[in-house]
Amino acid sequence: MTVVRAPTRRAVVAGMIGAGAALAMPARAASGPPQFGTIRHQFTLVQGAYPVPPVAIPALAGGAVDLAAFKGRLMLVNFWATWCAACRTELPMLDRLAASGRSDLAVIAVSTDRNRALVPPYVKQLKLRHLTIGFDPGGLVSRVDDAEVETPFALYGMPISFLIGVTGKVEGYLTGEADWLSADASALFDYYAGGGR
C-alpha cells in the first residue's frame, strides 16, 4: 500500500522559488537574433538607426576608412581609447577575429583618443596586426549622446561595439568588453550575414 503525504511547506516554497526563477529568466525570442552578451551587458537592438555616414575616418596605416564602402558586408565597429582598461582586454580579441578569415565580416577599431600620438605605440604594444585602426578624436562619426549630430554611433560606454548589417545600418551595439570569438558571437554574425533571418 502506498502512503500519499501532503507536501511540506519547504517543498511548496522551493517549488515557488523555482517557478519564479524560471519566469525571471529571459526567454529566447522565437524570431530575431540570437542572444549575445556578457554578465553585465547584452547586445542591444537598434530600431530605425541612421545608415552609416559616408565619412572618411583617418586610418593608422595611412589614408582613410570609409565605412559606407563596406555596404553588403557585416561590420563590427569598435570605439576604444588607450585609457580604457577593458579596451586593453578586448582589442587583442578583435585582432584575432579580424584574422579569423571570416570574409563576410570587416572589423574596424576606432580610437577616440584626443592625442593621436598615443595610439601607434599602444597598438604596437598590444601587437595588433590585423585590425583596421581609425581615429575619431573630434567625434567625426561618434558622439557622446548629442541629439544634434546625425550618426548611429552614440558612445554609451567604453569600449562599445556596433554591428552593422549588410544593409549598411546599425543592427545593435554592446558596451563593455565581450568575447567576440565565442560561438554565441559567431551565431549573431551568421544571423545578420543572412540578412537578419
Short mmCIF file of C-alpha atoms in Angstrom, two decimals:
data_model
loop_
_atom_site.label_atom_id
_atom_site.label_comp_id
_atom_site.label_asym_id
_atom_site.label_seq_id
_atom_site.Cartn_x
_atom_site.Cartn_y
_atom_site.Cartn_z
CA MET A 1 0.00 0.00 0.00
CA THR A 2 1.36 3.44 -0.98
CA VAL A 3 1.17 6.25 1.53
CA VAL A 4 0.50 9.68 -0.01
CA ARG A 5 1.75 12.57 2.06
CA ALA A 6 0.84 16.22 1.76
CA PRO A 7 3.71 18.40 0.51
CA THR A 8 5.70 20.10 3.23
CA ARG A 9 5.93 23.86 3.49
CA ARG A 10 9.60 23.62 2.45
CA ALA A 11 8.68 21.74 -0.76
CA VAL A 12 5.98 24.28 -1.64
CA VAL A 13 8.31 27.26 -1.05
CA ALA A 14 11.11 25.60 -3.08
CA GLY A 15 8.68 25.00 -5.95
CA MET A 16 7.54 28.62 -5.88
CA ILE A 17 11.14 29.87 -5.92
CA GLY A 18 11.96 27.59 -8.85
CA ALA A 19 8.91 28.76 -10.80
CA GLY A 20 9.77 32.40 -10.08
CA ALA A 21 13.34 31.90 -11.25
CA ALA A 22 12.12 30.31 -14.49
CA LEU A 23 9.83 33.29 -15.13
CA ALA A 24 12.63 35.76 -14.40
CA MET A 25 14.97 34.17 -16.98
CA PRO A 26 14.87 35.99 -20.31
CA ALA A 27 13.12 33.91 -22.90
CA ARG A 28 14.78 33.45 -26.26
CA ALA A 29 12.64 35.02 -28.91
CA ALA A 30 11.13 32.67 -31.47
CA SER A 31 12.37 35.04 -34.16
CA GLY A 32 15.09 37.61 -34.03
CA PRO A 33 18.80 37.49 -33.41
CA PRO A 34 20.34 35.01 -31.01
CA GLN A 35 21.19 36.38 -27.58
CA PHE A 36 24.72 37.60 -27.07
CA GLY A 37 26.35 39.46 -24.24
CA THR A 38 28.23 39.31 -21.00
CA ILE A 39 27.19 39.10 -17.38
CA ARG A 40 26.91 42.90 -17.25
CA HIS A 41 25.84 43.86 -20.80
CA GLN A 42 23.67 42.43 -23.55
CA PHE A 43 23.62 43.05 -27.29
CA THR A 44 21.03 45.80 -27.68
CA LEU A 45 18.96 46.00 -30.85
CA VAL A 46 18.63 49.38 -32.56
CA GLN A 47 15.39 50.20 -34.33
CA GLY A 48 15.28 52.89 -37.01
CA ALA A 49 19.01 53.64 -36.93
CA TYR A 50 20.64 56.03 -39.32
CA PRO A 51 22.70 54.49 -42.08
CA VAL A 52 26.46 54.64 -41.61
CA PRO A 53 27.61 58.15 -42.59
CA PRO A 54 29.81 58.42 -45.70
CA VAL A 55 32.70 59.95 -43.77
CA ALA A 56 36.37 59.20 -44.30
CA ILE A 57 37.95 58.25 -40.98
CA PRO A 58 41.73 58.78 -40.83
CA ALA A 59 43.47 55.40 -40.65
CA LEU A 60 46.55 54.44 -38.68
CA ALA A 61 48.09 52.79 -41.76
CA GLY A 62 47.58 55.98 -43.78
CA GLY A 63 44.72 57.00 -45.99
CA ALA A 64 41.18 56.75 -44.72
CA VAL A 65 38.50 54.22 -43.82
CA ASP A 66 35.09 54.82 -45.43
CA LEU A 67 32.55 52.75 -43.50
CA ALA A 68 29.94 53.23 -46.23
CA ALA A 69 32.25 51.37 -48.65
CA PHE A 70 31.64 48.13 -46.70
CA LYS A 71 27.91 48.02 -47.53
CA GLY A 72 26.92 44.46 -48.37
CA ARG A 73 29.24 43.05 -45.68
CA LEU A 74 28.89 42.86 -41.92
CA MET A 75 30.96 45.34 -39.96
CA LEU A 76 31.90 45.29 -36.32
CA VAL A 77 32.93 48.85 -35.46
CA ASN A 78 34.56 49.16 -32.06
CA PHE A 79 35.23 52.51 -30.35
CA TRP A 80 38.04 52.46 -27.81
CA ALA A 81 40.67 54.57 -26.07
CA THR A 82 44.16 54.00 -24.67
CA TRP A 83 42.98 54.93 -21.15
CA CYS A 84 40.26 52.23 -21.17
CA ALA A 85 41.24 49.08 -19.21
CA ALA A 86 38.53 46.92 -20.81
CA CYS A 87 39.73 48.00 -24.25
CA ARG A 88 43.16 46.55 -23.48
CA THR A 89 41.48 43.16 -22.97
CA GLU A 90 39.10 43.36 -25.94
CA LEU A 91 41.36 44.75 -28.70
CA PRO A 92 43.59 41.62 -28.98
CA MET A 93 40.42 39.51 -29.26
CA LEU A 94 39.13 41.77 -32.03
CA ASP A 95 42.51 41.45 -33.75
CA ARG A 96 42.13 37.65 -33.70
CA LEU A 97 38.58 37.99 -35.05
CA ALA A 98 39.88 40.15 -37.91
CA ALA A 99 42.47 37.43 -38.67
CA SER A 100 39.93 34.59 -38.45
CA GLY A 101 39.32 34.53 -42.19
CA ARG A 102 35.63 35.34 -41.99
CA SER A 103 35.25 37.05 -45.39
CA ASP A 104 31.76 38.43 -44.73
CA LEU A 105 32.92 40.49 -41.72
CA ALA A 106 35.08 43.61 -41.51
CA VAL A 107 36.42 44.53 -38.06
CA ILE A 108 37.29 48.20 -37.53
CA ALA A 109 38.62 49.65 -34.27
CA VAL A 110 38.27 53.42 -33.96
CA SER A 111 40.31 55.27 -31.35
CA THR A 112 38.65 58.21 -29.62
CA ASP A 113 41.91 59.42 -28.06
CA ARG A 114 42.38 63.17 -28.44
CA ASN A 115 46.16 62.73 -28.63
CA ARG A 116 46.75 60.74 -31.81
CA ALA A 117 50.44 60.22 -30.89
CA LEU A 118 49.40 57.80 -28.09
CA VAL A 119 47.78 55.34 -30.47
CA PRO A 120 50.65 53.87 -32.60
CA PRO A 121 52.80 52.79 -29.61
CA TYR A 122 49.72 51.38 -27.87
CA VAL A 123 48.77 49.35 -30.96
CA LYS A 124 52.36 48.11 -31.24
CA GLN A 125 52.48 47.16 -27.55
CA LEU A 126 49.29 45.08 -27.91
CA LYS A 127 50.66 43.51 -31.14
CA LEU A 128 47.54 44.39 -33.14
CA ARG A 129 48.38 43.38 -36.71
CA HIS A 130 45.07 42.56 -38.39
CA LEU A 131 42.64 45.24 -37.21
CA THR A 132 41.82 48.25 -39.30
CA ILE A 133 42.56 51.12 -36.90
CA GLY A 134 40.95 54.53 -37.34
CA PHE A 135 40.96 57.82 -35.42
CA ASP A 136 37.92 59.82 -34.35
CA PRO A 137 39.14 62.23 -31.66
CA GLY A 138 36.81 65.03 -32.72
CA GLY A 139 33.62 62.99 -32.98
CA LEU A 140 33.57 62.78 -36.77
CA VAL A 141 31.42 59.63 -36.70
CA SER A 142 30.77 59.17 -32.98
CA ARG A 143 29.05 61.29 -30.39
CA VAL A 144 28.53 61.32 -26.68
CA ASP A 145 24.73 61.38 -26.85
CA ASP A 146 24.36 64.70 -28.73
CA ALA A 147 20.97 64.67 -30.46
CA GLU A 148 22.03 67.37 -32.95
CA VAL A 149 24.55 65.10 -34.67
CA GLU A 150 23.04 62.55 -37.06
CA THR A 151 25.19 59.50 -36.50
CA PRO A 152 24.32 55.98 -35.43
CA PHE A 153 27.32 55.80 -33.10
CA ALA A 154 26.43 57.12 -29.66
CA LEU A 155 29.15 56.33 -27.13
CA TYR A 156 27.14 54.96 -24.20
CA GLY A 157 30.24 53.35 -22.71
CA MET A 158 33.82 52.41 -23.46
CA PRO A 159 34.55 50.19 -25.23
CA ILE A 160 31.43 49.96 -27.34
CA SER A 161 30.97 47.83 -30.43
CA PHE A 162 28.35 48.39 -33.13
CA LEU A 163 27.27 45.65 -35.52
CA ILE A 164 26.37 46.98 -38.94
CA GLY A 165 24.33 44.66 -41.12
CA VAL A 166 24.53 44.04 -44.84
CA THR A 167 22.09 46.92 -45.42
CA GLY A 168 24.61 49.43 -44.05
CA LYS A 169 22.58 50.25 -40.93
CA VAL A 170 23.43 49.62 -37.31
CA GLU A 171 21.65 46.50 -36.09
CA GLY A 172 22.73 46.78 -32.47
CA TYR A 173 25.52 47.51 -30.02
CA LEU A 174 27.23 46.12 -26.96
CA THR A 175 29.04 48.17 -24.34
CA GLY A 176 31.97 46.75 -22.41
CA GLU A 177 34.36 44.02 -23.44
CA ALA A 178 32.85 40.89 -24.94
CA ASP A 179 34.04 37.53 -26.23
CA TRP A 180 33.71 38.19 -29.95
CA LEU A 181 35.39 34.83 -30.67
CA SER A 182 32.68 32.81 -28.90
CA ALA A 183 30.11 30.51 -30.51
CA ASP A 184 27.37 32.97 -29.43
CA ALA A 185 29.10 35.83 -31.27
CA SER A 186 29.50 33.62 -34.34
CA ALA A 187 25.78 32.81 -34.24
CA LEU A 188 25.00 36.53 -34.08
CA PHE A 189 27.24 37.21 -37.09
CA ASP A 190 25.65 34.31 -39.00
CA TYR A 191 22.18 35.67 -38.29
CA TYR A 192 22.96 39.13 -39.66
CA ALA A 193 25.08 37.78 -42.55
CA GLY A 194 21.88 36.08 -43.69
CA GLY A 195 20.08 39.43 -43.74
CA GLY A 196 18.60 39.03 -40.25
CA ARG A 197 16.71 35.83 -40.93
#
